[in-house]
PDB file of C-alpha atoms in Angstrom:
ATOM      1  CA  MET A  16     280.290 132.976   2.502  1.00 50.00           C
ATOM      2  CA  ALA A  17     280.606 132.549  -1.279  1.00 46.00           C
ATOM      3  CA  ALA A  18     282.800 135.095  -3.036  1.00 49.00           C
ATOM      4  CA  ASN A  19     279.969 136.245  -5.288  1.00 53.00           C
ATOM      5  CA  THR A  20     277.440 136.653  -2.449  1.00 63.00           C
ATOM      6  CA  PRO A  21     276.728 140.339  -1.781  1.00 76.00           C
ATOM      7  CA  LEU A  22     277.458 141.516   1.737  1.00 90.00           C
ATOM      8  CA  ASP A  23     274.350 143.166   3.134  1.00 92.00           C
ATOM      9  CA  ALA A  24     273.053 143.996   6.599  1.00 93.00           C
ATOM     10  CA  ASP A  25     270.913 140.850   6.910  1.00 93.00           C
ATOM     11  CA  THR A  26     273.852 138.605   5.999  1.00 94.00           C
ATOM     12  CA  ILE A  27     276.034 140.326   8.588  1.00 95.00           C
ATOM     13  CA  LEU A  28     273.333 140.084  11.275  1.00 94.00           C
ATOM     14  CA  ALA A  29     272.807 136.375  10.632  1.00 92.00           C
ATOM     15  CA  ALA A  30     276.549 135.781  10.939  1.00 94.00           C
ATOM     16  CA  THR A  31     276.664 137.895  14.077  1.00 92.00           C
ATOM     17  CA  GLU A  32     273.940 135.776  15.695  1.00 92.00           C
ATOM     18  CA  GLU A  33     275.985 132.644  15.056  1.00 92.00           C
ATOM     19  CA  THR A  34     279.165 134.331  16.300  1.00 92.00           C
ATOM     20  CA  LEU A  35     277.446 135.406  19.509  1.00 90.00           C
ATOM     21  CA  ARG A  36     276.189 131.870  20.024  1.00 90.00           C
ATOM     22  CA  ARG A  37     279.696 130.499  19.508  1.00 90.00           C
ATOM     23  CA  HIS A  38     281.707 132.975  21.554  1.00 88.00           C
ATOM     24  CA  GLY A  39     279.171 134.697  23.820  1.00 87.00           C
ATOM     25  CA  PRO A  40     278.459 138.444  23.898  1.00 86.00           C
ATOM     26  CA  ALA A  41     281.444 139.312  26.083  1.00 85.00           C
ATOM     27  CA  LYS A  42     284.052 137.725  23.798  1.00 88.00           C
ATOM     28  CA  ALA A  43     282.571 137.983  20.298  1.00 88.00           C
ATOM     29  CA  THR A  44     284.227 140.673  18.170  1.00 90.00           C
ATOM     30  CA  VAL A  45     283.639 142.298  14.798  1.00 93.00           C
ATOM     31  CA  VAL A  46     286.779 140.487  13.601  1.00 94.00           C
ATOM     32  CA  ASP A  47     285.098 137.169  14.511  1.00 93.00           C
ATOM     33  CA  VAL A  48     282.044 138.139  12.468  1.00 94.00           C
ATOM     34  CA  ALA A  49     284.184 139.213   9.521  1.00 94.00           C
ATOM     35  CA  ARG A  50     286.164 135.967   9.679  1.00 94.00           C
ATOM     36  CA  ALA A  51     282.936 133.937   9.607  1.00 93.00           C
ATOM     37  CA  LEU A  52     281.864 135.855   6.510  1.00 94.00           C
ATOM     38  CA  GLY A  53     285.272 135.635   4.826  1.00 93.00           C
ATOM     39  CA  VAL A  54     285.598 139.408   4.575  1.00 94.00           C
ATOM     40  CA  SER A  55     287.629 142.113   6.275  1.00 93.00           C
ATOM     41  CA  HIS A  56     286.330 143.789   9.413  1.00 92.00           C
ATOM     42  CA  THR A  57     286.371 147.037   7.398  1.00 93.00           C
ATOM     43  CA  ALA A  58     283.650 145.578   5.171  1.00 94.00           C
ATOM     44  CA  VAL A  59     281.474 144.958   8.228  1.00 95.00           C
ATOM     45  CA  TYR A  60     282.090 148.478   9.534  1.00 93.00           C
ATOM     46  CA  LYS A  61     280.706 149.890   6.271  1.00 94.00           C
ATOM     47  CA  HIS A  62     277.299 148.616   7.415  1.00 95.00           C
ATOM     48  CA  PHE A  63     277.672 148.972  11.191  1.00 93.00           C
ATOM     49  CA  PRO A  64     280.013 151.680  12.523  1.00 92.00           C
ATOM     50  CA  SER A  65     280.899 149.946  15.784  1.00 90.00           C
ATOM     51  CA  LYS A  66     280.687 146.718  17.752  1.00 88.00           C
ATOM     52  CA  THR A  67     277.966 148.311  19.881  1.00 87.00           C
ATOM     53  CA  ALA A  68     275.915 149.250  16.815  1.00 91.00           C
ATOM     54  CA  LEU A  69     276.231 145.708  15.476  1.00 91.00           C
ATOM     55  CA  ARG A  70     275.266 144.145  18.799  1.00 88.00           C
ATOM     56  CA  GLU A  71     272.260 146.465  19.094  1.00 90.00           C
ATOM     57  CA  ALA A  72     271.103 145.682  15.560  1.00 92.00           C
ATOM     58  CA  VAL A  73     271.342 141.917  16.001  1.00 90.00           C
ATOM     59  CA  THR A  74     269.563 142.049  19.349  1.00 89.00           C
ATOM     60  CA  ARG A  75     266.777 144.221  17.920  1.00 90.00           C
ATOM     61  CA  ARG A  76     266.352 141.735  15.058  1.00 90.00           C
ATOM     62  CA  TRP A  77     266.310 138.796  17.477  1.00 88.00           C
ATOM     63  CA  LEU A  78     263.777 140.405  19.811  1.00 86.00           C
ATOM     64  CA  SER A  79     261.434 141.200  16.920  1.00 88.00           C
ATOM     65  CA  LYS A  80     260.903 137.494  16.192  1.00 86.00           C
ATOM     66  CA  ASP A  81     258.289 137.231  18.959  1.00 85.00           C
ATOM     67  CA  ARG A  82     256.803 140.657  18.433  1.00 90.00           C
ATOM     68  CA  ASP A  83     254.092 139.691  15.947  1.00 90.00           C
ATOM     69  CA  THR A  84     252.848 136.817  18.113  1.00 93.00           C
ATOM     70  CA  LEU A  85     252.454 139.056  21.152  1.00 96.00           C
ATOM     71  CA  ALA A  86     250.912 141.883  19.113  1.00 96.00           C
ATOM     72  CA  ALA A  87     248.356 139.451  17.668  1.00 96.00           C
ATOM     73  CA  ILE A  88     247.250 138.476  21.174  1.00 97.00           C
ATOM     74  CA  ALA A  89     247.075 142.121  22.247  1.00 97.00           C
ATOM     75  CA  GLY A  90     244.867 142.930  19.278  1.00 96.00           C
ATOM     76  CA  ASP A  91     242.633 139.847  19.400  1.00 97.00           C
ATOM     77  CA  THR A  92     239.222 141.383  20.015  1.00 95.00           C
ATOM     78  CA  GLU A  93     237.630 137.921  19.975  1.00 96.00           C
ATOM     79  CA  LEU A  94     238.979 137.600  23.513  1.00 97.00           C
ATOM     80  CA  SER A  95     237.570 139.741  26.302  1.00 97.00           C
ATOM     81  CA  PRO A  96     240.164 142.199  27.691  1.00 97.00           C
ATOM     82  CA  PRO A  97     240.579 140.226  30.955  1.00 97.00           C
ATOM     83  CA  ARG A  98     241.233 136.995  29.071  1.00 97.00           C
ATOM     84  CA  ARG A  99     243.451 138.828  26.601  1.00 98.00           C
ATOM     85  CA  LEU A 100     245.516 140.351  29.398  1.00 98.00           C
ATOM     86  CA  ARG A 101     246.063 136.976  31.032  1.00 98.00           C
ATOM     87  CA  ALA A 102     246.892 135.343  27.691  1.00 98.00           C
ATOM     88  CA  TRP A 103     249.321 138.128  26.773  1.00 98.00           C
ATOM     89  CA  LEU A 104     251.207 138.032  30.078  1.00 98.00           C
ATOM     90  CA  THR A 105     251.411 134.234  29.839  1.00 97.00           C
ATOM     91  CA  ALA A 106     252.755 134.493  26.273  1.00 97.00           C
ATOM     92  CA  VAL A 107     255.396 137.034  27.319  1.00 97.00           C
ATOM     93  CA  LEU A 108     256.695 134.653  29.976  1.00 97.00           C
ATOM     94  CA  ALA A 109     256.657 131.729  27.529  1.00 96.00           C
ATOM     95  CA  ALA A 110     258.600 133.736  24.948  1.00 94.00           C
ATOM     96  CA  LYS A 111     261.175 134.884  27.496  1.00 92.00           C
ATOM     97  CA  LYS A 112     261.592 131.338  28.836  1.00 94.00           C
ATOM     98  CA  ALA A 113     262.151 129.982  25.333  1.00 93.00           C
ATOM     99  CA  LYS A 114     264.746 132.618  24.526  1.00 91.00           C
ATOM    100  CA  VAL A 115     266.722 131.926  27.692  1.00 91.00           C
ATOM    101  CA  ARG A 116     266.491 128.160  27.196  1.00 91.00           C
ATOM    102  CA  ASP A 117     267.124 128.002  23.453  1.00 90.00           C
ATOM    103  CA  ASP A 118     269.362 131.029  22.880  1.00 90.00           C
ATOM    104  CA  PRO A 119     271.172 131.863  26.135  1.00 89.00           C
ATOM    105  CA  GLU A 120     274.031 133.745  24.474  1.00 89.00           C
ATOM    106  CA  LEU A 121     271.732 136.105  22.595  1.00 88.00           C
ATOM    107  CA  TYR A 122     269.593 136.581  25.684  1.00 88.00           C
ATOM    108  CA  ALA A 123     272.765 137.476  27.556  1.00 87.00           C
ATOM    109  CA  ALA A 124     273.475 140.091  24.878  1.00 87.00           C
ATOM    110  CA  TYR A 125     270.015 141.545  25.470  1.00 86.00           C
ATOM    111  CA  GLY A 126     270.641 141.533  29.215  1.00 85.00           C
ATOM    112  CA  MET A 127     273.866 143.477  28.706  1.00 85.00           C
ATOM    113  CA  LEU A 128     272.058 146.081  26.615  1.00 85.00           C
ATOM    114  CA  ALA A 129     269.312 146.360  29.227  1.00 82.00           C
ATOM    115  CA  ALA A 130     271.923 146.944  31.930  1.00 84.00           C
ATOM    116  CA  GLU A 131     273.530 149.626  29.767  1.00 83.00           C
ATOM    117  CA  HIS A 132     270.152 151.345  29.238  1.00 80.00           C
ATOM    118  CA  SER A 133     270.473 150.836  25.494  1.00 83.00           C
ATOM    119  CA  SER A 134     267.784 152.216  23.193  1.00 90.00           C
ATOM    120  CA  VAL A 135     267.186 148.632  21.994  1.00 89.00           C
ATOM    121  CA  ALA A 136     266.072 147.500  25.435  1.00 87.00           C
ATOM    122  CA  ALA A 137     264.119 150.728  25.965  1.00 89.00           C
ATOM    123  CA  ASP A 138     262.340 150.355  22.612  1.00 93.00           C
ATOM    124  CA  HIS A 139     261.490 146.727  23.397  1.00 92.00           C
ATOM    125  CA  VAL A 140     259.935 147.729  26.714  1.00 93.00           C
ATOM    126  CA  ALA A 141     258.073 150.624  25.062  1.00 96.00           C
ATOM    127  CA  ASP A 142     256.591 148.240  22.505  1.00 96.00           C
ATOM    128  CA  LEU A 143     255.437 145.833  25.215  1.00 97.00           C
ATOM    129  CA  LEU A 144     253.929 148.706  27.181  1.00 98.00           C
ATOM    130  CA  ASP A 145     252.041 149.904  24.116  1.00 98.00           C
ATOM    131  CA  GLN A 146     250.583 146.428  23.574  1.00 97.00           C
ATOM    132  CA  LEU A 147     249.509 146.361  27.230  1.00 98.00           C
ATOM    133  CA  ARG A 148     248.023 149.830  26.892  1.00 98.00           C
ATOM    134  CA  CYS A 149     245.884 148.677  23.950  1.00 97.00           C
ATOM    135  CA  ILE A 150     244.468 145.760  25.950  1.00 98.00           C
ATOM    136  CA  LEU A 151     243.689 147.962  28.941  1.00 98.00           C
ATOM    137  CA  ALA A 152     242.228 150.738  26.790  1.00 98.00           C
ATOM    138  CA  ASP A 153     239.811 148.229  25.240  1.00 97.00           C
ATOM    139  CA  GLY A 154     238.852 147.027  28.707  1.00 97.00           C
ATOM    140  CA  ILE A 155     238.245 150.561  29.975  1.00 96.00           C
ATOM    141  CA  ALA A 156     236.255 151.524  26.873  1.00 96.00           C
ATOM    142  CA  GLY A 157     234.092 148.424  27.148  1.00 95.00           C
ATOM    143  CA  GLY A 158     233.520 148.732  30.880  1.00 94.00           C
ATOM    144  CA  ALA A 159     235.441 145.599  31.857  1.00 95.00           C
ATOM    145  CA  PHE A 160     238.108 147.635  33.651  1.00 96.00           C
ATOM    146  CA  GLN A 161     237.804 150.666  35.900  1.00 94.00           C
ATOM    147  CA  ALA A 162     238.097 154.052  34.215  1.00 92.00           C
ATOM    148  CA  GLY A 163     241.562 155.546  34.229  1.00 94.00           C
ATOM    149  CA  ASP A 164     244.607 156.280  32.124  1.00 97.00           C
ATOM    150  CA  PRO A 165     245.427 153.091  30.188  1.00 97.00           C
ATOM    151  CA  ALA A 166     249.088 154.096  29.839  1.00 97.00           C
ATOM    152  CA  GLU A 167     249.445 154.462  33.603  1.00 97.00           C
ATOM    153  CA  ALA A 168     247.636 151.171  34.143  1.00 96.00           C
ATOM    154  CA  ALA A 169     249.915 149.475  31.616  1.00 98.00           C
ATOM    155  CA  ARG A 170     253.004 150.653  33.474  1.00 98.00           C
ATOM    156  CA  ALA A 171     251.532 149.432  36.771  1.00 97.00           C
ATOM    157  CA  VAL A 172     250.769 145.972  35.338  1.00 98.00           C
ATOM    158  CA  PHE A 173     254.216 145.805  33.746  1.00 98.00           C
ATOM    159  CA  ASP A 174     255.903 146.715  37.019  1.00 97.00           C
ATOM    160  CA  ALA A 175     253.741 144.277  38.992  1.00 97.00           C
ATOM    161  CA  THR A 176     254.815 141.422  36.693  1.00 98.00           C
ATOM    162  CA  PHE A 177     258.489 142.482  36.658  1.00 96.00           C
ATOM    163  CA  ARG A 178     259.638 139.095  37.926  1.00 96.00           C
ATOM    164  CA  PHE A 179     258.186 137.338  34.899  1.00 97.00           C
ATOM    165  CA  HIS A 180     259.826 139.367  32.137  1.00 94.00           C
ATOM    166  CA  HIS A 181     262.916 141.260  33.349  1.00 91.00           C
ATOM    167  CA  PRO A 182     266.348 139.729  32.524  1.00 88.00           C
ATOM    168  CA  ALA A 183     267.392 140.042  36.178  1.00 88.00           C
ATOM    169  CA  HIS A 184     264.971 137.199  36.981  1.00 93.00           C
ATOM    170  CA  ALA A 185     265.804 134.948  34.016  1.00 91.00           C
ATOM    171  CA  ALA A 186     267.260 132.225  36.244  1.00 91.00           C
ATOM    172  CA  GLU A 187     263.865 131.819  37.944  1.00 94.00           C
ATOM    173  CA  TRP A 188     261.843 131.232  34.777  1.00 94.00           C
ATOM    174  CA  GLN A 189     262.705 127.544  34.427  1.00 91.00           C
ATOM    175  CA  ALA A 190     261.589 126.779  37.994  1.00 93.00           C
ATOM    176  CA  PRO A 191     258.626 124.398  38.376  1.00 94.00           C
ATOM    177  CA  GLY A 192     255.435 126.279  39.075  1.00 96.00           C
ATOM    178  CA  ILE A 193     256.496 129.617  37.585  1.00 97.00           C
ATOM    179  CA  GLU A 194     253.432 129.658  35.315  1.00 97.00           C
ATOM    180  CA  ALA A 195     251.136 129.024  38.282  1.00 97.00           C
ATOM    181  CA  GLU A 196     252.791 131.888  40.143  1.00 98.00           C
ATOM    182  CA  LEU A 197     252.186 134.222  37.216  1.00 98.00           C
ATOM    183  CA  ASP A 198     248.586 133.019  36.980  1.00 97.00           C
ATOM    184  CA  ALA A 199     248.041 133.933  40.643  1.00 98.00           C
ATOM    185  CA  VAL A 200     249.472 137.412  40.024  1.00 97.00           C
ATOM    186  CA  CYS A 201     247.201 137.794  36.983  1.00 97.00           C
ATOM    187  CA  THR A 202     244.157 136.911  39.067  1.00 97.00           C
ATOM    188  CA  LEU A 203     245.097 139.519  41.663  1.00 96.00           C
ATOM    189  CA  LEU A 204     245.730 142.189  39.015  1.00 97.00           C
ATOM    190  CA  LEU A 205     242.468 141.480  37.226  1.00 96.00           C
ATOM    191  CA  HIS A 206     240.556 141.657  40.485  1.00 95.00           C
ATOM    192  CA  GLY A 207     241.995 145.120  41.051  1.00 94.00           C
ATOM    193  CA  LEU A 208     241.398 146.296  37.490  1.00 95.00           C
ATOM    194  CA  GLN A 209     237.814 145.202  37.057  1.00 90.00           C
ATOM    195  CA  THR A 210     234.819 147.440  37.662  1.00 74.00           C
ATOM    196  CA  ARG A 211     232.495 147.037  40.645  1.00 69.00           C
ATOM    197  CA  PRO A 212     229.974 145.645  41.246  1.00 58.00           C
ATOM    198  CA  THR A 213     230.061 142.911  38.632  1.00 52.00           C
ATOM    199  CA  THR A 214     230.766 139.227  38.518  1.00 54.00           C
ATOM    200  CA  PRO A 215     234.495 139.187  37.768  1.00 56.00           C
ATOM    201  CA  ASP A 216     235.732 137.733  34.506  1.00 62.00           C
ATOM    202  CA  LEU A 217     239.178 136.685  35.676  1.00 65.00           C
ATOM    203  CA  GLY A 218     240.283 135.315  32.354  1.00 70.00           C
ATOM    204  CA  HIS A 219     239.424 131.678  33.026  1.00 67.00           C
ATOM    205  CA  ASP A 220     236.682 129.584  31.496  1.00 60.00           C
ATOM    206  CA  HIS A 221     235.510 128.591  34.954  1.00 48.00           C
ATOM    207  CA  PRO A 222     235.456 130.233  38.397  1.00 44.00           C
TER     208      PRO A 222
END
């Protein structure tokens, strides 16, 4: 870090990402981050009061990188709600797979926060649930899905697809056929969600 470069939160978070990648979440320290920036650890603590606060902030920033992509799918009214639901669940798995594959150390940091019931993990889940709720609410309002509480339905769908998004199952996401397994679960969920009697729109372009 150049001597005349101001130390701000974004600069610290970027350095923390690289430090986590180099040392892993269990071993990386605030001193390591400060050393990478060429400043004292006291300077870092002026922006983040603890190692936990710094780890939470960098993980929140890292998780937000996929947020807009998923939100765009959830809000894409050009797609019918059944197709949107399938596309969204598929995109969640793809995003999680990429994070584990391309950034294992930062995903491990997220997994640690999830295990500790951190507000970062809770907020991430709440955001995903809200996106799901929007898809299901559109489907209920338009008659594609059975009437009910969209928030309750969102939680049920989220729980039913637990294997495809929870850190505890990260090791399974690179297995051949994982996408086909999710697709089969989506078909089952959509069959249960859709109104009767109608010809089901199971989110595919063909039967």
